[in-house]
XYZ file of C-alpha atoms in Angstrom:
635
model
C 72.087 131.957 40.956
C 76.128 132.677 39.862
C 77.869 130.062 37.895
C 81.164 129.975 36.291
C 81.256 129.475 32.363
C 84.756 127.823 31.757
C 85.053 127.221 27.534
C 86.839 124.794 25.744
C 89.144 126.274 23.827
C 88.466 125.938 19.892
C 91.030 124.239 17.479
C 91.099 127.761 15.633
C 91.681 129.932 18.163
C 95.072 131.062 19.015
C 96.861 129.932 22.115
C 99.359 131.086 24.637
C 99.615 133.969 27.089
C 98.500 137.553 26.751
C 101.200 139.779 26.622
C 98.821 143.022 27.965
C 100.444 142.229 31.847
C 104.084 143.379 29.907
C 102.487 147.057 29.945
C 102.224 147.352 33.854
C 105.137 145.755 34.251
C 106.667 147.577 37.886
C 109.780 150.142 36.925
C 109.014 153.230 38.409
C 105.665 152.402 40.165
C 104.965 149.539 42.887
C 101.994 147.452 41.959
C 99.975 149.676 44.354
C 100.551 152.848 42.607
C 100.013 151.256 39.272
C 96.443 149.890 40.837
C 95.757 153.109 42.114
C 96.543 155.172 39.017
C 94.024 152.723 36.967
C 90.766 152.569 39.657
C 90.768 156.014 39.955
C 91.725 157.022 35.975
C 88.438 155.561 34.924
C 86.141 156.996 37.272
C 87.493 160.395 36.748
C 86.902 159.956 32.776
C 83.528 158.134 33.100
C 82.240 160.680 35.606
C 78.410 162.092 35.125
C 78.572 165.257 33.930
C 81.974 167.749 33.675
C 83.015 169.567 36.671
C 81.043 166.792 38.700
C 82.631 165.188 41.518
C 84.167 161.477 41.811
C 84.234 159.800 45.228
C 86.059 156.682 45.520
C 86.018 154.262 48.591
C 88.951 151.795 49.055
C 88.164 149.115 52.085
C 89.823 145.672 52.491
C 87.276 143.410 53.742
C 87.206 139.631 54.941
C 84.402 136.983 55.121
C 84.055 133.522 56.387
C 83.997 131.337 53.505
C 82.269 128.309 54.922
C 79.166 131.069 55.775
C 79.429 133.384 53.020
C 77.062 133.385 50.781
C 79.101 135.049 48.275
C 82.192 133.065 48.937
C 80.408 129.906 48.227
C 79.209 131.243 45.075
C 82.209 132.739 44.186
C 84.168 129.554 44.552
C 82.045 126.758 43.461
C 80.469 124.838 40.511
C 84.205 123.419 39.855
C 86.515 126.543 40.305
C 88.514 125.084 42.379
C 89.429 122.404 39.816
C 89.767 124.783 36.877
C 92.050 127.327 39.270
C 94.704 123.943 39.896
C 94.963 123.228 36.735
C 95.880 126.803 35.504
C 98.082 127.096 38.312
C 96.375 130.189 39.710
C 95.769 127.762 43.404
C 97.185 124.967 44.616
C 95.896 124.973 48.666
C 92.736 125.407 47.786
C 90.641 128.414 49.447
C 91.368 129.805 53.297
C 88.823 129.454 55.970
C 89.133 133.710 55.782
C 88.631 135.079 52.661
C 90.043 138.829 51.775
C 88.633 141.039 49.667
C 89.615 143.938 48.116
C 86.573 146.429 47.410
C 86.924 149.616 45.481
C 83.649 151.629 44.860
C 83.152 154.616 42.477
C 80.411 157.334 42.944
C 79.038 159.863 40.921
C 79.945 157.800 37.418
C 77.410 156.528 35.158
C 78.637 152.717 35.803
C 78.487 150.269 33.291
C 76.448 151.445 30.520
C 75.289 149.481 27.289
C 73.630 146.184 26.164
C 74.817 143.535 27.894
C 72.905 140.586 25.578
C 75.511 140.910 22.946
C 79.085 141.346 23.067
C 79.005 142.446 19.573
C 77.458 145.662 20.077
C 80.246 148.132 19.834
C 79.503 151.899 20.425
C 80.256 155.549 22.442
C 78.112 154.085 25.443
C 79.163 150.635 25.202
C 80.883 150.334 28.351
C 79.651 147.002 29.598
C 81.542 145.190 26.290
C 84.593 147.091 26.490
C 85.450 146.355 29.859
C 84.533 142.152 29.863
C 84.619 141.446 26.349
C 87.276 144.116 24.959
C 91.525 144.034 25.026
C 93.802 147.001 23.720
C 90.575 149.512 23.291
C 87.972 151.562 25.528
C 84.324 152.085 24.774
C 85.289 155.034 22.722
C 88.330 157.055 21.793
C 88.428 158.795 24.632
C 87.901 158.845 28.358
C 85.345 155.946 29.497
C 87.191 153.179 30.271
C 90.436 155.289 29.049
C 91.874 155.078 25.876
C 93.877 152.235 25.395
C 91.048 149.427 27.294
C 94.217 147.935 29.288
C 94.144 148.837 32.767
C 91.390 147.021 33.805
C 94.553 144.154 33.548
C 95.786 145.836 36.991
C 92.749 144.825 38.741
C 93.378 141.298 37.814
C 96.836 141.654 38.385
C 96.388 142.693 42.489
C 94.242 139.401 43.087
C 96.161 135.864 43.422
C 93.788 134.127 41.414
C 93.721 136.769 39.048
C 89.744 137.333 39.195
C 87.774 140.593 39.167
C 83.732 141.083 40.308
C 81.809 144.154 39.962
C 78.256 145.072 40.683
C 77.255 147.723 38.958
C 74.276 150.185 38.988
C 73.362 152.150 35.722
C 72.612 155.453 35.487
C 70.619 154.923 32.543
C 68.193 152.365 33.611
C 68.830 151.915 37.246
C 69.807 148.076 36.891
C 71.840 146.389 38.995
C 74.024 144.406 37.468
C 76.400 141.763 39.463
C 79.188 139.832 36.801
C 82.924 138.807 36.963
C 86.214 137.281 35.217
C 88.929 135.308 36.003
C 91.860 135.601 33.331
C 94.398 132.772 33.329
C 97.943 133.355 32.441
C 97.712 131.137 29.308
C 95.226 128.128 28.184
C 95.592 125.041 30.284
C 94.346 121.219 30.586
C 91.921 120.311 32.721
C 93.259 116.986 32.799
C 96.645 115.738 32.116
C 97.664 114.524 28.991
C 93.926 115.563 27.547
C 94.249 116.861 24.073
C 91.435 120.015 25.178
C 92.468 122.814 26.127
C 90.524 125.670 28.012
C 90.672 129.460 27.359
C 92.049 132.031 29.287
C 88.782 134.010 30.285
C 86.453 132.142 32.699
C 83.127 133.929 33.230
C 80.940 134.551 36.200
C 77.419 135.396 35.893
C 73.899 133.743 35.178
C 75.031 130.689 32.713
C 77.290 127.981 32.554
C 76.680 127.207 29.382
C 79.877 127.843 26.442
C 78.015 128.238 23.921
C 75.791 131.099 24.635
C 76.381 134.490 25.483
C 77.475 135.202 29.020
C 74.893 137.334 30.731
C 75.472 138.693 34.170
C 73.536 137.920 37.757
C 70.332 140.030 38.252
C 69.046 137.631 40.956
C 68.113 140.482 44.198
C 68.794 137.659 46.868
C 72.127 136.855 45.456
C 72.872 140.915 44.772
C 71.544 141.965 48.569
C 73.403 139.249 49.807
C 77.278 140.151 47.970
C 75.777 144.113 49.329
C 75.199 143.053 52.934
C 78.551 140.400 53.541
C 80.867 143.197 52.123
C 79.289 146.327 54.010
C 78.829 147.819 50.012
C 77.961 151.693 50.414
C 76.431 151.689 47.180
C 72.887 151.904 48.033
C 70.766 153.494 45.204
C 73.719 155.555 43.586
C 75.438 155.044 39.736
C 78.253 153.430 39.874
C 80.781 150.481 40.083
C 81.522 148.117 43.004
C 84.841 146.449 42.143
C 85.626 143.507 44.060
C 89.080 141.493 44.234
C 88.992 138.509 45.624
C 92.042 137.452 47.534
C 94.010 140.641 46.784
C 98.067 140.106 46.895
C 100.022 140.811 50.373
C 101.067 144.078 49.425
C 98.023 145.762 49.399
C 97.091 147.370 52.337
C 94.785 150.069 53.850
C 98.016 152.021 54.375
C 99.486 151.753 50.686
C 96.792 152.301 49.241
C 96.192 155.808 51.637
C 99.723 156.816 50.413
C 99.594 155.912 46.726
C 96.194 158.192 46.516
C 98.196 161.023 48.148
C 101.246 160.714 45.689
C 99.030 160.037 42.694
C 96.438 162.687 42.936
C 97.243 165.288 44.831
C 96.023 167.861 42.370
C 92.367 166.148 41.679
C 92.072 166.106 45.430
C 93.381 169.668 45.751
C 91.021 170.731 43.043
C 88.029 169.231 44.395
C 87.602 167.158 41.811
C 88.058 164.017 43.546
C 87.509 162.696 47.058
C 88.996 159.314 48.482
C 88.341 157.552 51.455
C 90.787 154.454 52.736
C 89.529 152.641 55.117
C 88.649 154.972 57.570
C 90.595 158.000 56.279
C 88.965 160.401 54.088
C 91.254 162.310 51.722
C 89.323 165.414 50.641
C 89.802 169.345 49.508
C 90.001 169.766 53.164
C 92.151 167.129 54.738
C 94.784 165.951 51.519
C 97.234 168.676 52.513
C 97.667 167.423 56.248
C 97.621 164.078 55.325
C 100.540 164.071 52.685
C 102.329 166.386 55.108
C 102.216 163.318 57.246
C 103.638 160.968 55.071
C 107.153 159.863 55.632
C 108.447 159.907 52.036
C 106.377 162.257 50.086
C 106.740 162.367 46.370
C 105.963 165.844 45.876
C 107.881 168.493 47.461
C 106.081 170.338 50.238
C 106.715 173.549 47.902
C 105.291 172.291 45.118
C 102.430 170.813 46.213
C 101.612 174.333 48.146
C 102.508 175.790 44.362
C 100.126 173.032 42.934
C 97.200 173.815 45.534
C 97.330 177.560 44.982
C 97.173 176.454 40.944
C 94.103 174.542 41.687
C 92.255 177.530 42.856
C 93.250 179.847 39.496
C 92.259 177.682 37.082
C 88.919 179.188 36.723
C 90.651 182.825 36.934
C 91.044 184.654 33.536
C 94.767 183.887 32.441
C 97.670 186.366 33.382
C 98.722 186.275 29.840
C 97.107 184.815 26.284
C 100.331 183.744 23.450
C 99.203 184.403 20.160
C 98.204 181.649 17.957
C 101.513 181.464 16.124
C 103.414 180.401 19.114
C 102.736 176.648 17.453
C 105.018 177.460 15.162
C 107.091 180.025 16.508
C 107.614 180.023 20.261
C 109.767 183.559 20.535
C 108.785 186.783 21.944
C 106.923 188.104 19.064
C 104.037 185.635 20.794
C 102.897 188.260 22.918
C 103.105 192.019 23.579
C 106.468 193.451 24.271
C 104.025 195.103 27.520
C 102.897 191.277 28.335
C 106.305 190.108 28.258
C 107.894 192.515 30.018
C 105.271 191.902 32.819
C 105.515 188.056 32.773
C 109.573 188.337 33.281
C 109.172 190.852 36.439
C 106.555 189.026 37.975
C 108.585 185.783 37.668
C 111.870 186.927 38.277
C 110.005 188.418 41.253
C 108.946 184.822 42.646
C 105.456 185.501 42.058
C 103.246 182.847 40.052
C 102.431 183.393 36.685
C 99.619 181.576 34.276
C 99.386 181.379 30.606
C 96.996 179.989 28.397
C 98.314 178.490 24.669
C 95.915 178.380 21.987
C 96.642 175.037 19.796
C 94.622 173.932 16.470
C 93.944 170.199 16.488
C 93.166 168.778 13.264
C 90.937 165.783 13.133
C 91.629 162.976 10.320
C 89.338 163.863 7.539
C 87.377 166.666 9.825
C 87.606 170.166 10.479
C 90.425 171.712 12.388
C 89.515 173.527 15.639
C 91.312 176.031 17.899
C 92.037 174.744 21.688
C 93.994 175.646 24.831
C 95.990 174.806 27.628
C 97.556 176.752 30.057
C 100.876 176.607 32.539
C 101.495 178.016 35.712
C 105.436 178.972 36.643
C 106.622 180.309 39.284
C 110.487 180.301 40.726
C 111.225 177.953 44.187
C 115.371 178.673 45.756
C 114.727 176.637 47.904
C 113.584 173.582 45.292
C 117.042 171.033 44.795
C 115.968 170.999 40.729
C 112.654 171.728 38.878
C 109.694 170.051 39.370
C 106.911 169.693 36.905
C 103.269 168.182 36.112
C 100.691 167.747 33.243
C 97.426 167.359 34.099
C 94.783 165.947 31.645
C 91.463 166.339 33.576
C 92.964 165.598 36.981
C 94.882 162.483 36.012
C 98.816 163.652 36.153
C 100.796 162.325 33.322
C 104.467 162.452 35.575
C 106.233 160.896 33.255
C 107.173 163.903 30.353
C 110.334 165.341 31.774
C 110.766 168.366 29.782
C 112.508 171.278 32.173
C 115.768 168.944 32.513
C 116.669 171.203 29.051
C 116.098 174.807 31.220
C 119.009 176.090 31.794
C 117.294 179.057 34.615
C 119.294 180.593 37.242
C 116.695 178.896 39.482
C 114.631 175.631 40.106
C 111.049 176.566 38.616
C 107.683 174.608 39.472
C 105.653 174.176 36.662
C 102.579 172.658 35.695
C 100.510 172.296 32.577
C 96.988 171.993 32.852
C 94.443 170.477 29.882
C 90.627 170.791 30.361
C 90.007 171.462 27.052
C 87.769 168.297 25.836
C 88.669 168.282 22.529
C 92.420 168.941 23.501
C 92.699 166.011 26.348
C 90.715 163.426 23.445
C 93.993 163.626 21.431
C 95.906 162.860 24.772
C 93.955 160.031 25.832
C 94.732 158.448 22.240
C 98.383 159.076 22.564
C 98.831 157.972 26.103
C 100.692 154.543 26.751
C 98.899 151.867 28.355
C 100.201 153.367 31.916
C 98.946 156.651 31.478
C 102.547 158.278 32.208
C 103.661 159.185 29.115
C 102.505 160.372 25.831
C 103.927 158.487 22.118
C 102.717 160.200 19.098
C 103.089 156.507 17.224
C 100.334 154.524 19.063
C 98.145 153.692 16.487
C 94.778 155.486 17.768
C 96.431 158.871 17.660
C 97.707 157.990 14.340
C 94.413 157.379 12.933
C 92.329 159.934 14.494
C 94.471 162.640 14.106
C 96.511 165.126 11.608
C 100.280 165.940 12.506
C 99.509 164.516 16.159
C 103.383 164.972 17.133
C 103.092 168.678 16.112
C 100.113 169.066 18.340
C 102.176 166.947 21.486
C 105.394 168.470 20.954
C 103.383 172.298 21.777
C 102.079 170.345 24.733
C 105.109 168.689 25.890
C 107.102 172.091 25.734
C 105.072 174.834 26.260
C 106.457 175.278 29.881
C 110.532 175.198 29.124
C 110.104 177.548 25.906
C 108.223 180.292 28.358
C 111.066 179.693 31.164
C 113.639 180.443 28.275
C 111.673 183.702 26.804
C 110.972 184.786 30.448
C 113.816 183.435 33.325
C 117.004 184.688 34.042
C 119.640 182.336 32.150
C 122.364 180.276 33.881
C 125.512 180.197 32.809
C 128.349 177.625 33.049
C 130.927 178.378 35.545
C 134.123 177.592 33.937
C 136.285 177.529 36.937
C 134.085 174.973 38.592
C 136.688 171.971 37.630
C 139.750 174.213 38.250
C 140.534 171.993 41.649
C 141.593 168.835 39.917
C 143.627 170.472 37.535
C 147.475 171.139 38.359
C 148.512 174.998 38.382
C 151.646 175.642 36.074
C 152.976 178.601 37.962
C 153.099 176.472 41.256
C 156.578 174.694 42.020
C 156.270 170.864 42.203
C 156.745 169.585 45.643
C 157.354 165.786 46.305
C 156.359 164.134 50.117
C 158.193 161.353 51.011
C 156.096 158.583 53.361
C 157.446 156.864 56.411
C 158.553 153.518 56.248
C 157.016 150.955 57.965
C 157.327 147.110 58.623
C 156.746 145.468 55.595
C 153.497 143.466 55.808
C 153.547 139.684 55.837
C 152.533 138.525 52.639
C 148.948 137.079 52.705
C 148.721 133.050 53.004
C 147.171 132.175 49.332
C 144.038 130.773 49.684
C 142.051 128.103 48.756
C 142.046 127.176 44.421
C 139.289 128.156 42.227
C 136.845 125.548 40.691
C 137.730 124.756 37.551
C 134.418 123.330 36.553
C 132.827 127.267 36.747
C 130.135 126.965 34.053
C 129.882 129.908 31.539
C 128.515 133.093 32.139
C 125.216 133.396 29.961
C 125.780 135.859 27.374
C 123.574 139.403 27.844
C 120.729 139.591 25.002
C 122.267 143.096 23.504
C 125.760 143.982 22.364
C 126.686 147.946 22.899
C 129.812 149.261 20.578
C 131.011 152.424 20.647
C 131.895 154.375 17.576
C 134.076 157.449 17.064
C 130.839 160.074 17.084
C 128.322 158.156 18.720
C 127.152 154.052 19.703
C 125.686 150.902 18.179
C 122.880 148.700 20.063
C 122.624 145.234 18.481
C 120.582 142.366 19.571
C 122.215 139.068 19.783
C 120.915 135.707 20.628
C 122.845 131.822 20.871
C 122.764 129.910 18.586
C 119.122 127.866 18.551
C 117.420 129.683 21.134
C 114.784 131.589 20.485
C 114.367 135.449 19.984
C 112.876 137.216 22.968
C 111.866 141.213 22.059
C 113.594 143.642 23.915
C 113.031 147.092 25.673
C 115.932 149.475 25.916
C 116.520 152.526 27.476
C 120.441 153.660 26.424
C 121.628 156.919 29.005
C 124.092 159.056 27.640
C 126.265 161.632 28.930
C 129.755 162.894 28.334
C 132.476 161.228 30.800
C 133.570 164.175 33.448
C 136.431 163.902 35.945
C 134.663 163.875 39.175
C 131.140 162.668 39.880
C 128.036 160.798 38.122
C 128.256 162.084 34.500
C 124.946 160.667 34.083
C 123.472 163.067 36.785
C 126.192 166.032 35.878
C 124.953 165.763 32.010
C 123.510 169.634 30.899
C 121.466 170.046 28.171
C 124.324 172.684 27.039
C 125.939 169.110 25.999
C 123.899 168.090 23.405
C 120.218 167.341 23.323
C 119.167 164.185 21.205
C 115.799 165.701 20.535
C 117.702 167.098 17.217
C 117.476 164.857 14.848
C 119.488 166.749 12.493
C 122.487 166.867 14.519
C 121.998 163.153 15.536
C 120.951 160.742 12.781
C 119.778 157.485 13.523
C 120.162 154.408 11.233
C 118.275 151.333 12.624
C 116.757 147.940 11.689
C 113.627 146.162 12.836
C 113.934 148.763 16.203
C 110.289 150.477 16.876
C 108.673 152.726 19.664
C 112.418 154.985 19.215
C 111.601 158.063 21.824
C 114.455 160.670 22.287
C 114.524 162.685 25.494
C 117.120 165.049 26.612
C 119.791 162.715 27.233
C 118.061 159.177 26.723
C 116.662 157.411 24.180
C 113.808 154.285 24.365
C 113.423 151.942 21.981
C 112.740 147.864 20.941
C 114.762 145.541 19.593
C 112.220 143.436 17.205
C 114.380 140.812 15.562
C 116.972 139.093 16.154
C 118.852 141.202 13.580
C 117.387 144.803 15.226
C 120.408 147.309 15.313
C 119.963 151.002 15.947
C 123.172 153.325 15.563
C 122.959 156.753 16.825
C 126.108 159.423 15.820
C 126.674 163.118 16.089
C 128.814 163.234 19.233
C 131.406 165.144 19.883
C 134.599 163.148 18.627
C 137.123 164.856 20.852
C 135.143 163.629 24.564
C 134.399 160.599 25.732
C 130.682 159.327 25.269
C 129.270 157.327 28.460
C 126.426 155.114 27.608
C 124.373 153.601 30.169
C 122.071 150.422 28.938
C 119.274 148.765 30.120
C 117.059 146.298 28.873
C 114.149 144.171 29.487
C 112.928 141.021 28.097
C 109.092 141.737 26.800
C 107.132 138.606 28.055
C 106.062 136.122 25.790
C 104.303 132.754 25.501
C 108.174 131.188 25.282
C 108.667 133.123 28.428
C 106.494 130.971 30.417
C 106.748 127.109 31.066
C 104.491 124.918 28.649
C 102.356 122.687 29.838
C-alpha cells in the first residue's frame, strides 16, 4: 500500500519558497534541453563500472485513471485536497493520465540505507536525492555535484511530483517512492493558522512523525511495472516517472534535445538513447542529427567530433611538458614536436595533445593529471566551434576561442577522463552543468588554487592555436568605404522637385492620464575610461537580487559592434589593465568581452575602467530578477 505523508509545518522551521528553480531558469536552453541535460548527467556519473555503457529509455505513456491501479494510488488518500490548496491543481485529475517515464540501465540505482535520512556517506544515494538540496551523495559524480538537478524533473510535471522505482545493484531490492515539492508552504484551510511544508512524501506511511520509508509491496510494484510497459525487468537501475508532464514535452523534443546534447557520448559509445521508438546509438546518431532541421552542431564539427571519439584511446600526437601550467610558450615541447604540430595543422589535418596538470587537494597530496585537445582547421566553418567534455557530459558553455585571432575557423575540443581531474570539475560546475566558477563553495573547500587548475583547462585549446596557427591580421583598409577621399573633387546632385506633399491631418490627442513608466531595477553610467552598474530600487519597495550580464564593445561605424568586437580590442580577462571597484556585487565572471555578476543590496555598485578614453565604449545590459519568496503572491 502507497500513501502520501503531507507534514505540518513546525513553528521553527523556516517558510517561503525555494529559490533552487532560479538555477534552471530557461536563457539559453528550453525546458527540454535543460531536462535532458539533467536525466542523462546522472546516469552517466552513477554508471557501474568506468568505460561501461549507459542506456537510457525516454517513452511518454498514458493510463486510464479511473482503472489504474497506479493512478488511484498515486492520487488518493487526500492529494487532491493538498494539490488545491498549494495551487499546483485546480480541475482536479483528467480521465487520461500522461506520464512521462525515463529509465536508466547499467547504473547502480539508488544505493544506501533508506531507514534514516541521517545517514550521510560516498554510497548514500537514496538520501541525497529525496532528503538532500544544494549537494550530491559525494563530491563528485553520483547524483552530480551540486544535488540540484533532480529540481528539473519536478519542474517538467504540472503538479510538480516525481516517482521512481528503483532496483539496487547492491542488494537487488526494489524500491518504489516519490515527492511532490510545492512552490512554497500553504494552508490547508483558509484562514487556519497551520501551515504545511513544501515536500509531500509518497511511500509506505502516512504518518509525520516518522521516517518516510518507501513501497516494497510486489503487487503494488508489478502493478506500476505492468500499467507503464517498464523495461526494467531484473536490471540496476532507476525508473523515473513524471506524472502529468508539461505540454512541451514530447517524443519529438525530447529525440532532438538528446541529439544536440550528446552527440559525443553517443558518438563515443558511451551512451545509447532510445525515444519512443527511435534508438539513438554509435550506429544511427549521425543519420539522425543529419535529419534534424536545425542542428546545433555543425555537420563539420560533429564529423570532426566523431573522428575524435575514435582517438581518444590512441597514444597522443604530442605530450606538453609539465611547465606549460605555468608557462604556455613553445619551450613546452620540442622545437621537432612543434614544428610537426604547426605543419600538420596548417595542413588541415587533426592534431591531439595531451596536458599534464597537478591538482592539489586541500590538506592532501598533490597529484599529476591530464587532459587532452584535438584541433584541427575547418574554411568552410562561419567562426570556431568548440567543446569540453567531462566524461561525456559537454560543458558548452566556456567560450574561450572568441580570443584566437587564426587565419581560419578551428574546431576544437577538450576532452577530461582523468577521474581525479573531472572530480575538481564536477565541484566547480554551476548548478546547470554549462559552465565552470572557481568560487562555488565545494571547489573552494576541496581544493588548492582551483582557478589555477580551471584557467589551464579553460585555455589549453586557444594558447596551442596561438603557438601553432597561422595569425590573422587586421585589414586596415576594411573601413576605407565610408570614409571621404581628400584627393577626390566634391561633387553636389541636385534632386527634382516634386509636388509638395499635403501636410498630414493631425491626429487624434494623447491621454493625459498615461501612468508612469516603472523605473528599471539598475542604473548604467558611463565614465570617461570605462562604466558604472548601480542597483536602484523606489522608495519602500523591497530589494529584489539581481543577475547581470553587461556586453561591451567599442562603437564602429557600420554594423553590430557587439558582434564586430575582436579580442585585439581589449580583453577584460586582465585584471590589471581593468580594475574593478564594487560593493555587495558577487559571482563577478569576466569573459572576453562580457562580464556576469549580482547585484546583492540595494546599495551593490560595480565600476569597471581601463578603456580606451579616445573611442566610444558600447555597453549592452541585461538583468534578471533572482526569484524570491517576495516574488511570489502570499497567501
Amino acid at each position: 500500500m502507497a500513501v502520501w505523508q503531507f507534514r505540518p509545518l513546525n513553528p521553527n522551521e523556516n517558510s517561503g519558497a525555494s529559490t533552487v528553480d532560479d538555477n534552471f531558469a530557461v536563457e539559453e536552453r528550453t525546458s527540454v534541453e535543460i531536462l535532458v541535460r539533467e536525466t542523462l548527467q546522472n546516469p552517466l556519473d552513477a554508471r557501474g563500472a568506468p568505460g561501461d555503457l549507459v542506456r537510457v529509455s525516454y517513452r511518454i505513456v498514458s493510463l486510464d485513471a479511473s482503472r489504474s491501479h497506479f493512478a488511484k494510488a498515486l492520487f488518493g488518500g487526500g492529494w487532491e485536497q493538498h494539490a488545491t490548496a498549494g495551487r499546483l491543481r485546480e480541475n482536479g485529475i483528467p480521465a487520461s493520465v500522461r506520464f512521462l517515464v525515463i529509465e536508466d540501465f547499467g547504473t547502480t540505482g539508488l544505493e544506501g540505507t533508506y531507514k534514516d535520512s541521517s545517514v550521510d556517506g560516498d554510497r548514500e544515494n537514496w538520501n541525497a536525492f529525496w532528503f538532500r538540496e544544494g549537494e550530491g551523495a559525494k563530491q563528485s559524480k553520483s547524483n552530480g555535484g551540486a544535488g540540484q538537478g533532480k529540481i528539473t524533473l519536478y519542474l517538467a510535471s504540472e503538479v510538480r511530483s516525481v516517482i521512481a522505482l528503483t532496483r539496487r545493484r547492491t542488494d537487488q531490492r526494489e524500491l518504489l517512492f516519490g515527492c511532490c515539492r510545492f512552490r512554497r508552504n500553504y494552508r490547508l484551510v483558509d484562514g487556519s493558522t497551520t501551515r504545511w511544508a513544501k515536500e509531500a512524501r509518497w511511500g509506505a506511511t502516512s504518518n509525520p512523525e516518522v521516517q518516510a520509508i518507501p513501497v516494497t509491496d510486489a503487487r503494488l510494484i508489478d502493478a506500476v511495472k505492468s500499467e507503464l510497459g517498464l523495461l526494467r525487468g531484473d536490471q540496476p537501475g532507476t525508473s523515473f516517472i513524471v506524472p502529468l508532464p508539461l505540454a512541451d514535452i514530447t517524443e519529438d523534443g525530447l529525440r532532438e534535445a538528446v541529439i544536440n546534447e550528446f552527440f559525443f557520448a553517443i558518438s563515443r559509445g558511451r551512451l545509447e538513447v532510445t525515444v519512443g521508438d527511435v534508438v539513438l546509438d554509435k550506429a544511427t546518431i549521425a543519420g539522425q542529427a543529419d535529419a534534424l532541421a536545425h542542428p546545433r552542431l555543425t555537420s563539420g564539427y560533429r564529423n570532426f567530433l566523431a573522428l575524435s571519439a575514435t582517438r581518444i584511446g590512441q597514444p597522443a600526437f604530442a605530450v606538453a611538458k609539465s611547465t606549460w601550467a605555468k608557462k604556455a610558450d613553445a619551450t613546452a615541447f620540442p622545437p621537432e614536436i612543434l614544428e610537426k604540430l604547426k605543419n600538420t595543422f596548417e595542413l588541415g589535418e587533426s592534431i591531439w595533445v595531451d596536458f599534464p596538470l597537478m591538482i592539489r587537494p586541500s590538506g592532501g597530496k598533490a597529484g599529476e593529471t591530464r587532459f587532452r585537445v584535438f584541433l584541427q582547421q575547418d574554411p568552410e566553418l562561419e567562426k570556431s566551434e568548440e567543446l569540453f567534455v567531462r566524461q561525456d557530459l559537454a560543458i558548452d558553455g566556456e567560450k574561450k576561442l572568441r580570443s584566437v585571432k587564426a587565419v581560419m575557423p578551428v574546431m576544437a575540443l577538450t576532452f577530461i577522463d582523468d577521474p581525479v581531474l573531472s572530480d575538481l570539475l564536477v565541484c566547480a560546475e554551476e548548478p546547470t552543468h554549462r559552465t565552470w566558477n572557481a568560487q562555488r563553495p565545494k571547489v573552494k573547500a576541496n581544493y588548492a588554487a582551483p582557478g589555477d587548475a580551471l584557467s589551464v583547462v579553460r585555455n589549453a585549446a586557444a594558447k596551442l592555436i596561438g603557438l601553432i596557427a597561422p595569425l590573422g591580421k587586421r585589414d586596415e583598409t576594411a573601413l576605407a568605404i565610408y570614409f571621404a577621399d581628400p584627393s577626390s573633387s566634391l561633387q553636389t546632385k541636385k534632386g527634382a522637385k516634386g509636388d509638395q506633399p499635403e501636410k498630414e491631418k493631425p491626429g487624434p490627442p494623447f491621454p493625459s492620464d498615461i501612468p508612469p513608466a516603472r523605473p528599471k531595477p539598475v542604473r548604467l553610467t558611463t565614465q570617461p575610461d570605462g562604466f558604472s552598474v548601480q542597483a536602484y530600487t523606489q522608495e519602500g519597495a523591497p530589494f529584489v537580487s539581481l543577475d547581470c550580464t553587461a556586453e561591451l564593445a567599442y562603437a564602429t561605424v557600420h554594423g553590430d559592434s557587439f558582434a564586430l568586437w575582436d579580442a585585439a580590442d581589449f580583453w577584460l580577462g586582465d585584471e590589471v589593465a581593468f580594475p574593478v571597484a564594487s560593493n555587495s556585487v558577487s559571482g563577478l565572471v569576466r569573459d572576453g568581452n562580457i562580464m556576469r555578476f549580482r547585484l546583492d543590496s540595494p546599495d551593490a555598485r560595480l565600476t569597471v575602467g581601463g578603456f580606451d578614453k579616445n573611442r566610444q565604449l558600447d555597453v549592452r545590459l541585461k538583468y534578471r530578477e533572482v526569484q524570491s519568496e517576495a516574488d511570489l503572491a502570499h497567501d
